[in-house]
mmCIF file of C-alpha atoms and ligand atoms in Angstrom:
data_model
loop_
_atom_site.group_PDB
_atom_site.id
_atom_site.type_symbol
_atom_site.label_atom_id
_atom_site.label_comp_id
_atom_site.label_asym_id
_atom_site.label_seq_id
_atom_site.Cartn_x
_atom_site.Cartn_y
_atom_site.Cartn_z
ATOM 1 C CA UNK A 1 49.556 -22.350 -119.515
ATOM 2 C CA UNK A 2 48.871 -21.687 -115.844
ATOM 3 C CA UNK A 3 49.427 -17.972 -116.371
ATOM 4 C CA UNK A 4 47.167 -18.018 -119.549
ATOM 5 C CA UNK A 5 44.044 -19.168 -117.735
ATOM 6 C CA UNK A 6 44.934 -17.077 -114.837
ATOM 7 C CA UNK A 7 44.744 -13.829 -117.228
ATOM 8 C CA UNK A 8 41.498 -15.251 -118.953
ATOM 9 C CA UNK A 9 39.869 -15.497 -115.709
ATOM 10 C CA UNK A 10 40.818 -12.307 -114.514
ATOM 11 C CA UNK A 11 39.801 -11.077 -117.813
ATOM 12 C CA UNK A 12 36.644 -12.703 -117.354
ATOM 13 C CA UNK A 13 35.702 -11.099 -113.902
ATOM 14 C CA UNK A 14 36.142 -7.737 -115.257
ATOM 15 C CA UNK A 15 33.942 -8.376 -118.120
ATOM 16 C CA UNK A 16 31.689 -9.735 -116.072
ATOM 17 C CA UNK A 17 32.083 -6.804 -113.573
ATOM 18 C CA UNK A 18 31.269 -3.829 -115.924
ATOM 19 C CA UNK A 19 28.667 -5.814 -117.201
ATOM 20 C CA UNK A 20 26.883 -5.777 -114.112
ATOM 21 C CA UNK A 21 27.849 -2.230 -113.254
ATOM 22 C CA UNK A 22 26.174 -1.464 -117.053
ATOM 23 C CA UNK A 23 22.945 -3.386 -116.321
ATOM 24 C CA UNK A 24 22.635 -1.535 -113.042
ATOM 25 C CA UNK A 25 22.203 1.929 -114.722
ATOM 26 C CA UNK A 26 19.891 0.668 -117.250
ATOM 27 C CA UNK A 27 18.293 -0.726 -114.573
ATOM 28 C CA UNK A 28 18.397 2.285 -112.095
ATOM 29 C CA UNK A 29 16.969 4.967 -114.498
ATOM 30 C CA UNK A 30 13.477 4.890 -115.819
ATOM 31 C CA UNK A 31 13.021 3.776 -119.131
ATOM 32 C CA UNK A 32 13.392 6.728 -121.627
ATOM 33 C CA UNK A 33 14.337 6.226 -125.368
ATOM 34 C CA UNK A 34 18.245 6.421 -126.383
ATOM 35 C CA UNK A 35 18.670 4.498 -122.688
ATOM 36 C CA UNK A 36 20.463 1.696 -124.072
ATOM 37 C CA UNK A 37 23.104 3.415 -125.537
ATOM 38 C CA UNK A 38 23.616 5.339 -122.123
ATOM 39 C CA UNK A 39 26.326 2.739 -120.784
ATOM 40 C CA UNK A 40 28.692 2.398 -123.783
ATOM 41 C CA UNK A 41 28.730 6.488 -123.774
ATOM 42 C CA UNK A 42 29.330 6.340 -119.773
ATOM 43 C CA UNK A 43 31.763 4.252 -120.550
ATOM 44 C CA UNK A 44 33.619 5.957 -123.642
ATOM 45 C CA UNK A 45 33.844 8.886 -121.450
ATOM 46 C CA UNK A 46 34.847 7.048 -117.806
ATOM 47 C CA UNK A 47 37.855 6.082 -120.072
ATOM 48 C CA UNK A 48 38.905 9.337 -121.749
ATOM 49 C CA UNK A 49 38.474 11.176 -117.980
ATOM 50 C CA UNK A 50 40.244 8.040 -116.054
ATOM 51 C CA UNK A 51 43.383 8.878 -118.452
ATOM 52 C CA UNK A 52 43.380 12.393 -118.017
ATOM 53 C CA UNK A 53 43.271 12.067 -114.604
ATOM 54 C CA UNK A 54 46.502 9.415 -114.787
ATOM 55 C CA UNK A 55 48.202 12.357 -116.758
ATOM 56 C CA UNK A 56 47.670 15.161 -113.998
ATOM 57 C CA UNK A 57 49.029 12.573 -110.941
ATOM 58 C CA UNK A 58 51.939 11.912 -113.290
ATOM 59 C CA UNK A 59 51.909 15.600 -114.590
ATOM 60 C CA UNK A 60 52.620 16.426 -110.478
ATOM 61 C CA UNK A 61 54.532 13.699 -109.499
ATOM 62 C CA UNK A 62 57.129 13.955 -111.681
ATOM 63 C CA UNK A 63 57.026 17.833 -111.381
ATOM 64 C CA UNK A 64 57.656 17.333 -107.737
ATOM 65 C CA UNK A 65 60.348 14.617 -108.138
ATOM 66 C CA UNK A 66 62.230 17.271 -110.159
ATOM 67 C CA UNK A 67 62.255 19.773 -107.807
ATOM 68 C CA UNK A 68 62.463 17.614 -104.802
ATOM 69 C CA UNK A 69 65.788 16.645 -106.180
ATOM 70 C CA UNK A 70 67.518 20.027 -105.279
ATOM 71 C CA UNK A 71 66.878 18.797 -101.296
ATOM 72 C CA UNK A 72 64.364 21.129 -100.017
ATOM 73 C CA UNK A 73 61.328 21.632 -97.247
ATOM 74 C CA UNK A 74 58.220 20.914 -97.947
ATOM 75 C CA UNK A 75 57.439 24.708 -97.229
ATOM 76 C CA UNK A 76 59.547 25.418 -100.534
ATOM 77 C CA UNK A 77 57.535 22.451 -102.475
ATOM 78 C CA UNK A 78 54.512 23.661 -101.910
ATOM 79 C CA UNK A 79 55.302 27.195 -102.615
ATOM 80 C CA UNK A 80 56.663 25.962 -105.948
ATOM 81 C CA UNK A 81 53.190 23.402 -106.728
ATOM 82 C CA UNK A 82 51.429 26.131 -105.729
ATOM 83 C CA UNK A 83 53.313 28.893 -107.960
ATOM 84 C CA UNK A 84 54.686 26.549 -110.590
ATOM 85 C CA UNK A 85 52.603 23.754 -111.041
ATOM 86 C CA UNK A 86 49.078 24.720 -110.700
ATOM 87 C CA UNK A 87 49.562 27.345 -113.444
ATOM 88 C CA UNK A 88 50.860 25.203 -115.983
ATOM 89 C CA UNK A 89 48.403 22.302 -114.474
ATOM 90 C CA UNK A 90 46.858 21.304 -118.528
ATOM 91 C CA UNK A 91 43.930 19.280 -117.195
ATOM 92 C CA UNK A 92 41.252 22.116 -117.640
ATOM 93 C CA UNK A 93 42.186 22.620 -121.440
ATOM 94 C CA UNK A 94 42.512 18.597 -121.975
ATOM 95 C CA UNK A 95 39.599 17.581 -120.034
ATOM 96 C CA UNK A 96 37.190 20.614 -121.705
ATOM 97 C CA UNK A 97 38.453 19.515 -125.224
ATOM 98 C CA UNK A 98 37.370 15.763 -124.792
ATOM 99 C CA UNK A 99 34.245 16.980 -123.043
ATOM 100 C CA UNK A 100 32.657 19.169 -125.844
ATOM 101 C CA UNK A 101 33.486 16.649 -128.488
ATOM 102 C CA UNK A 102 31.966 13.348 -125.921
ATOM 103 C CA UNK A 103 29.072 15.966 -124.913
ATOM 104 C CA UNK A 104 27.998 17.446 -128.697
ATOM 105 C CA UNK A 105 28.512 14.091 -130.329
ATOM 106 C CA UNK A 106 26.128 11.781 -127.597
ATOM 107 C CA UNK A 107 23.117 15.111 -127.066
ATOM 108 C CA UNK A 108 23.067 14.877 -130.835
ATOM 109 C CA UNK A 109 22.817 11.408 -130.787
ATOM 110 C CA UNK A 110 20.143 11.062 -128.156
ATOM 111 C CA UNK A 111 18.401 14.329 -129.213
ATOM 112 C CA UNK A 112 17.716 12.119 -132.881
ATOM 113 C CA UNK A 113 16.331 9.443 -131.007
ATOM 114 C CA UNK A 114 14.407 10.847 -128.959
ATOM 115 C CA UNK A 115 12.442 13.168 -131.857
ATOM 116 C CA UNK A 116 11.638 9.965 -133.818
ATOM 117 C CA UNK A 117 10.118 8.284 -131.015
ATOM 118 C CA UNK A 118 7.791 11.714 -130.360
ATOM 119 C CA UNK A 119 6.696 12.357 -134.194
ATOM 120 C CA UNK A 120 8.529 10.771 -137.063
ATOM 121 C CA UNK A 121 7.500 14.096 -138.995
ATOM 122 C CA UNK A 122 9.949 16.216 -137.083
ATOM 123 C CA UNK A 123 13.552 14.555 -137.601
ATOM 124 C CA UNK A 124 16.804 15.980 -135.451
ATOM 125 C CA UNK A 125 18.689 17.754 -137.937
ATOM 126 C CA UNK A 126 20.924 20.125 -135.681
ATOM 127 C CA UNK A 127 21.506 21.484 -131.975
ATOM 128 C CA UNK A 128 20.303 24.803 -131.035
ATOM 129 C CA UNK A 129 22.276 27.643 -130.258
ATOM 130 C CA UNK A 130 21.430 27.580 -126.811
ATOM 131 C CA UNK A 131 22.461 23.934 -126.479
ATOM 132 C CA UNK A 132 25.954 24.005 -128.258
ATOM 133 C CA UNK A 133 27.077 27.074 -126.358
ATOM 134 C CA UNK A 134 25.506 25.072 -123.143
ATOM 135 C CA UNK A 135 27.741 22.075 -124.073
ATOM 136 C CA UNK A 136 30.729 24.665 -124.585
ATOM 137 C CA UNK A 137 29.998 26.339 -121.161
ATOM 138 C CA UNK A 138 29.516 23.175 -119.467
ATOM 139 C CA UNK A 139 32.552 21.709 -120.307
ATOM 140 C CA UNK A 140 34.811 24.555 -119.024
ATOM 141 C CA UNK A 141 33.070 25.147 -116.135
ATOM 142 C CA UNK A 142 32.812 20.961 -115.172
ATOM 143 C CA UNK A 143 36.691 21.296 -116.112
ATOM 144 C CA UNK A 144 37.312 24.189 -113.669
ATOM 145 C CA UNK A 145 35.514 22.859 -110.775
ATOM 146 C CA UNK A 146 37.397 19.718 -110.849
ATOM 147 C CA UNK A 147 40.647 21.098 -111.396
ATOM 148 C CA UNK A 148 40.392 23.493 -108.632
ATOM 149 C CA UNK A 149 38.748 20.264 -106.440
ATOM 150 C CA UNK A 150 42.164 18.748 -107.304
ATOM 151 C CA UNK A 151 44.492 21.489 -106.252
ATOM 152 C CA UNK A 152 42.725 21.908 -103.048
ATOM 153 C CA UNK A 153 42.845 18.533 -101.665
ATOM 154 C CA UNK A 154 47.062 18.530 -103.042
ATOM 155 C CA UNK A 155 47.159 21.785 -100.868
ATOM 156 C CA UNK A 156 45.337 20.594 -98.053
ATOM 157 C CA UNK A 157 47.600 17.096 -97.887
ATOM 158 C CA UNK A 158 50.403 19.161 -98.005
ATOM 159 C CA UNK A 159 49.473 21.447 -95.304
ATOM 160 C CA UNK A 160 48.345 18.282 -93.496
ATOM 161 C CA UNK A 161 51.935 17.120 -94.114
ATOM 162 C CA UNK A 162 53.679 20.216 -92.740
ATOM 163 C CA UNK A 163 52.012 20.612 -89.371
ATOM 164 C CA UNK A 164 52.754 16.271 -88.551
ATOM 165 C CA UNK A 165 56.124 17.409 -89.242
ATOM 166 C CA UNK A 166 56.092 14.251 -92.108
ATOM 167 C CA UNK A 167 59.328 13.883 -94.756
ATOM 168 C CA UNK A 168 58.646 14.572 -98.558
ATOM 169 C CA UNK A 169 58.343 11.003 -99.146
ATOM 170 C CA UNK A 170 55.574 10.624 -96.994
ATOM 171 C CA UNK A 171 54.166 13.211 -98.394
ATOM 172 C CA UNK A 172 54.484 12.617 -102.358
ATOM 173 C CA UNK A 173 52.851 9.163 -101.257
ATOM 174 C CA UNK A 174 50.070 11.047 -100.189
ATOM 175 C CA UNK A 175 49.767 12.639 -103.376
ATOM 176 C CA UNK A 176 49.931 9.680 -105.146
ATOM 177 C CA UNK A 177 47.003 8.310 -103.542
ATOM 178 C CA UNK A 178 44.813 11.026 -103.351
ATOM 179 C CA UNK A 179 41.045 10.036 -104.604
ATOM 180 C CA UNK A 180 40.617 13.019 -107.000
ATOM 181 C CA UNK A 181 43.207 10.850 -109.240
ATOM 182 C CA UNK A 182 40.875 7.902 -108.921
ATOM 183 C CA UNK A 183 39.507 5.587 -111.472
ATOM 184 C CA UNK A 184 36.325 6.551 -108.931
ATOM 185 C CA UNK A 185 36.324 9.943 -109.806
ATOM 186 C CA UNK A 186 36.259 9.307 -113.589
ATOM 187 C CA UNK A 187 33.673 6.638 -113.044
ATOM 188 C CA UNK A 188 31.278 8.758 -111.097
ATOM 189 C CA UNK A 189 32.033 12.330 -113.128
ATOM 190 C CA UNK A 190 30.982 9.970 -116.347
ATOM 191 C CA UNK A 191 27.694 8.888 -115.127
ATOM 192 C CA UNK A 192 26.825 12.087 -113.513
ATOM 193 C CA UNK A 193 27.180 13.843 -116.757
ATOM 194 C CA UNK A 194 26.204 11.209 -119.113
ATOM 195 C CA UNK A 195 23.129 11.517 -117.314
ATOM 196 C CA UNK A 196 22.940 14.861 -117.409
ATOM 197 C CA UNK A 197 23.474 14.949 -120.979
ATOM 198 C CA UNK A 198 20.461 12.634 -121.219
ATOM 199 C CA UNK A 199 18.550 15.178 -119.748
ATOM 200 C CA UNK A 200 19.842 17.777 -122.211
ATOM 201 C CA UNK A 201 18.837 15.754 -124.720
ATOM 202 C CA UNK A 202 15.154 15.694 -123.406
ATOM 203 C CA UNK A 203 14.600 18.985 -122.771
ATOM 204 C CA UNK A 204 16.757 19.595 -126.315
ATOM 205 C CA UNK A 205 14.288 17.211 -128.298
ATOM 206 C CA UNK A 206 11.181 18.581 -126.697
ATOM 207 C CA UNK A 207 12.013 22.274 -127.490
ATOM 208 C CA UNK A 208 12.344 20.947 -130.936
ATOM 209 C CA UNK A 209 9.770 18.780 -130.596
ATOM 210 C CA UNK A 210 6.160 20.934 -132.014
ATOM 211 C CA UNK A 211 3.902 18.532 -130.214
ATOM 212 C CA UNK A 212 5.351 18.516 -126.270
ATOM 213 C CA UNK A 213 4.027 21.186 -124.623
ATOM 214 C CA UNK A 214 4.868 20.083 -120.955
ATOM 215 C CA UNK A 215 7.855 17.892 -119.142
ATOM 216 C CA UNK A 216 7.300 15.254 -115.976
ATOM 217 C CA UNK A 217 9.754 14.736 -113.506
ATOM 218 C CA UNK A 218 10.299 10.539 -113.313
ATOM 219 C CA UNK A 219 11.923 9.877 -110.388
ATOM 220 C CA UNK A 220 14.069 6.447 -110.203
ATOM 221 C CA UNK A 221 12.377 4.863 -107.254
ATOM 222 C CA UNK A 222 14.598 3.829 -104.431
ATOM 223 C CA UNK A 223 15.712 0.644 -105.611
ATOM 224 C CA UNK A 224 19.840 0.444 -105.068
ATOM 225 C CA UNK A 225 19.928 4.308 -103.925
ATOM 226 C CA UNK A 226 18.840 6.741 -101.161
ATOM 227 C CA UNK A 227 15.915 8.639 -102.868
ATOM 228 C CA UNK A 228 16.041 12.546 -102.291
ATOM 229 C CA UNK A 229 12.969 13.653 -100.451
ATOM 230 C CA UNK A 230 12.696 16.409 -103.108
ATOM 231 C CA UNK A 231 13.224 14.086 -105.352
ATOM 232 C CA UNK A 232 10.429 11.896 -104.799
ATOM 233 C CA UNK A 233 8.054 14.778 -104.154
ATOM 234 C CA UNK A 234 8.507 15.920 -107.516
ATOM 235 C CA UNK A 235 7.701 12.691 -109.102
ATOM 236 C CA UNK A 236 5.156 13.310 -111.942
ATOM 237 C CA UNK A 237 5.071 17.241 -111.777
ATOM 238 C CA UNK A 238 4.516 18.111 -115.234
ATOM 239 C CA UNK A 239 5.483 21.895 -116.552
ATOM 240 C CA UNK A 240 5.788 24.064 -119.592
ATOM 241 C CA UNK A 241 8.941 23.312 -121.215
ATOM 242 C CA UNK A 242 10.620 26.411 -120.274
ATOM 243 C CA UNK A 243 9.879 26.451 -117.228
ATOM 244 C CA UNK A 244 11.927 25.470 -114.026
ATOM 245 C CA UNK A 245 11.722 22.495 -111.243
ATOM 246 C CA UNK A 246 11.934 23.790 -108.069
ATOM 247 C CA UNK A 247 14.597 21.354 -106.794
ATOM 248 C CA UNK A 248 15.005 21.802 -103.168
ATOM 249 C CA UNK A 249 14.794 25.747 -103.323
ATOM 250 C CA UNK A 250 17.364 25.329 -106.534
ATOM 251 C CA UNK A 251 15.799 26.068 -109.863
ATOM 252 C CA UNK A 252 16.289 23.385 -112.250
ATOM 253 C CA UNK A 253 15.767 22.716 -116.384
ATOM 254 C CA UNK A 254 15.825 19.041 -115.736
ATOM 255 C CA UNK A 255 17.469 16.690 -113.178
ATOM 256 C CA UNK A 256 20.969 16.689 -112.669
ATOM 257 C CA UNK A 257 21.400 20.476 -114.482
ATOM 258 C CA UNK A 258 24.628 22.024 -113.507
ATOM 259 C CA UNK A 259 22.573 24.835 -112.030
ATOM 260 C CA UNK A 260 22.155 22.256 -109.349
ATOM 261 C CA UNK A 261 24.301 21.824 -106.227
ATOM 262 C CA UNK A 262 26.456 18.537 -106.986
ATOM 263 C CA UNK A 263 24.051 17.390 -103.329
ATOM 264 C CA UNK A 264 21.457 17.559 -105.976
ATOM 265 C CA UNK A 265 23.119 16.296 -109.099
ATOM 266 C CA UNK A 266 25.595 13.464 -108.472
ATOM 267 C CA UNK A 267 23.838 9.667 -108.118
ATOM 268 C CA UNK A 268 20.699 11.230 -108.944
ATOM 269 C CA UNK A 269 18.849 8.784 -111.674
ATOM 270 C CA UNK A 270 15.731 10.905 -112.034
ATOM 271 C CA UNK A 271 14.365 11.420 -116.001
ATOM 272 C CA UNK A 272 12.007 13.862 -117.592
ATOM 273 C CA UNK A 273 9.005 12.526 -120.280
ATOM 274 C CA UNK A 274 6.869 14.756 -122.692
ATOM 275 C CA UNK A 275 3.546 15.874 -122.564
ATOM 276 C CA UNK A 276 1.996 15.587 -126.191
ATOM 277 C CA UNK A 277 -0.306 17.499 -127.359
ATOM 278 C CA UNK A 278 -2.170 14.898 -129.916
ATOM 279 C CA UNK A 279 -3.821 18.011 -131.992
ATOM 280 C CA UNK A 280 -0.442 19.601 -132.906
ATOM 281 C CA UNK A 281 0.763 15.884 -133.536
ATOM 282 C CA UNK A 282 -1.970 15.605 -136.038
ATOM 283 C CA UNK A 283 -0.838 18.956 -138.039
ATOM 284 C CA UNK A 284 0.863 18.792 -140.957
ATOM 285 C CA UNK A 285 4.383 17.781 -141.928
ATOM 286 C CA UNK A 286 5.138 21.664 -143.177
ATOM 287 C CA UNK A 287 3.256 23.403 -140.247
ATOM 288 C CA UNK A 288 4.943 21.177 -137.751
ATOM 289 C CA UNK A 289 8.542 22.123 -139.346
ATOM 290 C CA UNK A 290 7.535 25.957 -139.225
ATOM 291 C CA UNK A 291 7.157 25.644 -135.728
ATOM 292 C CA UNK A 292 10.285 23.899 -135.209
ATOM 293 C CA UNK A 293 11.875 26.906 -137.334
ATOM 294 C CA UNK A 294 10.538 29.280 -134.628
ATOM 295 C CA UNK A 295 11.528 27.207 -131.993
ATOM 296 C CA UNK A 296 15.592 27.132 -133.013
ATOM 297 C CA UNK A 297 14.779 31.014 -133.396
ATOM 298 C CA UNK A 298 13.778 31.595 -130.147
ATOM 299 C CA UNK A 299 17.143 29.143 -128.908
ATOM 300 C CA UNK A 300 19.563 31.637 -129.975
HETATM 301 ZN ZN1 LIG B 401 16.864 12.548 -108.668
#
């Protein structure tokens, strides 16, 4: 019985914590619509990443437990990580295939919500080129970079290792702890590009969108966060659609775009909201599609 309510409470302050953690990004980003489903996605995909990330420590831990067993220096081991087990490393393929699914599946679903609350008339129907071969691109390269983040830091801690003169124990430990295995990681990679695949979704709807002919830069406000001087400047700039933000001398489609330095991207809570044009609005049903047709055209 004792154990029973000690599991229910447990279970109960780690409801209660992601709870809170949820509210807080609701609360952090500016209202936009499609925000409410933002923290069920973040979390969807903080889970998928979180295991892949539990495969690759396993993935080199056993990998180095198996070759560890034929007594050798940790010279040899990292000769063989570094010539054995970063090439058959399967995170990039694993985390790119959950990423294009998580990616096309919530930009489609935001990019529909987002049209109906600009003009009923004009209802999602599919992604443009341009964005599904963004979404494809996006997830290898976001794949890559942490991979390659990964085998750096296993490097360095080895190296690290070597010149204290440490045993392999010491050293797997190491491993074994390192943050890029982290439920951390996964946690901040998933609201990072959650995020940015809100902002995808904005600029996505507003291409598709007849009536916006401009985007604003919302920033978040400083509340919980340290605001980005060039983030705050650029609070209520409004350009063309196509155009680009200047972001801190990087160019930028929206905030958070992987054009941008991760300095720029990661904890950055900053939105984007449409500039209507009430005339087109006002056109009709068929003239408003026509331009939408022209639109998708020009995303190829
Ligand atoms: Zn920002």
């Amino acid at each position: 019985m004792y154990v029973m309510r000690k599991i229910d409470r447990l279970l109960k302050s780690i409801n209660s914590f992601i709870k809170e953690e949820e509210e807080e990004i609701t609360e952090l980003v500016p209202e936009f619509p499609g925000l409410e489903k933002v923290p069920g996605y973040i979390e969807g995909y903080e889970k998928k990443v979180a295991k892949l990330l539990r495969t690759q420590r396993k993935y080199y831990i056993d990998g180095i437990n198996a070759f560890v067993a034929k007594d050798v220096t940790l010279d040899t081991l990292l000769e063989h990580i570094i010539g054995e087990l970063f090439k058959s490393d399967g995170f990039v393929a694993d985390m790119e295939e959950e990423t294009k699914v998580y990616l096309a599946m919530n930009i489609s679903e935001l990019t529909s919500v987002i049209m109906e609350a600009i003009d009923e008339d004009v209802a999602f129907e599919v992604l443009s080129v341009r964005t599904t071969k963004w979404i494809e691109d996006w997830a290898h390269d976001l794949s890559l970079l942490m991979q390659l983040n990964t085998h750096r830091a296993i490097e360095d801690a080895f190296m690290i290792a070597i010149e204290n003169g440490d045993g392999i124990e010491k050293a797997v430990m190491t491993i074994k702890d390192l943050p890029q295995f982290d439920r951390a990681r996964a946690r901040t990679t998933a609201i990072t590009e959650i995020l940015a695949a809100c902002s995808r979704s904005q600029w996505e709807a507003y291409q598709q969108s007849p009536a916006v002919v401009g985007k604003t830069w919302r920033h978040s406000g400083s509340k919980k966060n340290n605001p980005r001087p060039a983030h705050v400047k650029l609070n209520n700039t409004t350009i063309p659609v196509d155009d680009k933000f200047d972001v801190n001398g990087h160019e930028a489609d929206y905030p958070r775009d992987p054009s941008l330095p991760g300095s720029e991207r990661i904890k950055c809570h900053c939105v984007l909201s449409p500039e209507v044009d009430e005339r087109i609005l006002g056109l009709t049903k068929e003239e408003k599609e026509k331009i939408r047709q022209e639109a998708l055209e020009q995303l190829k």
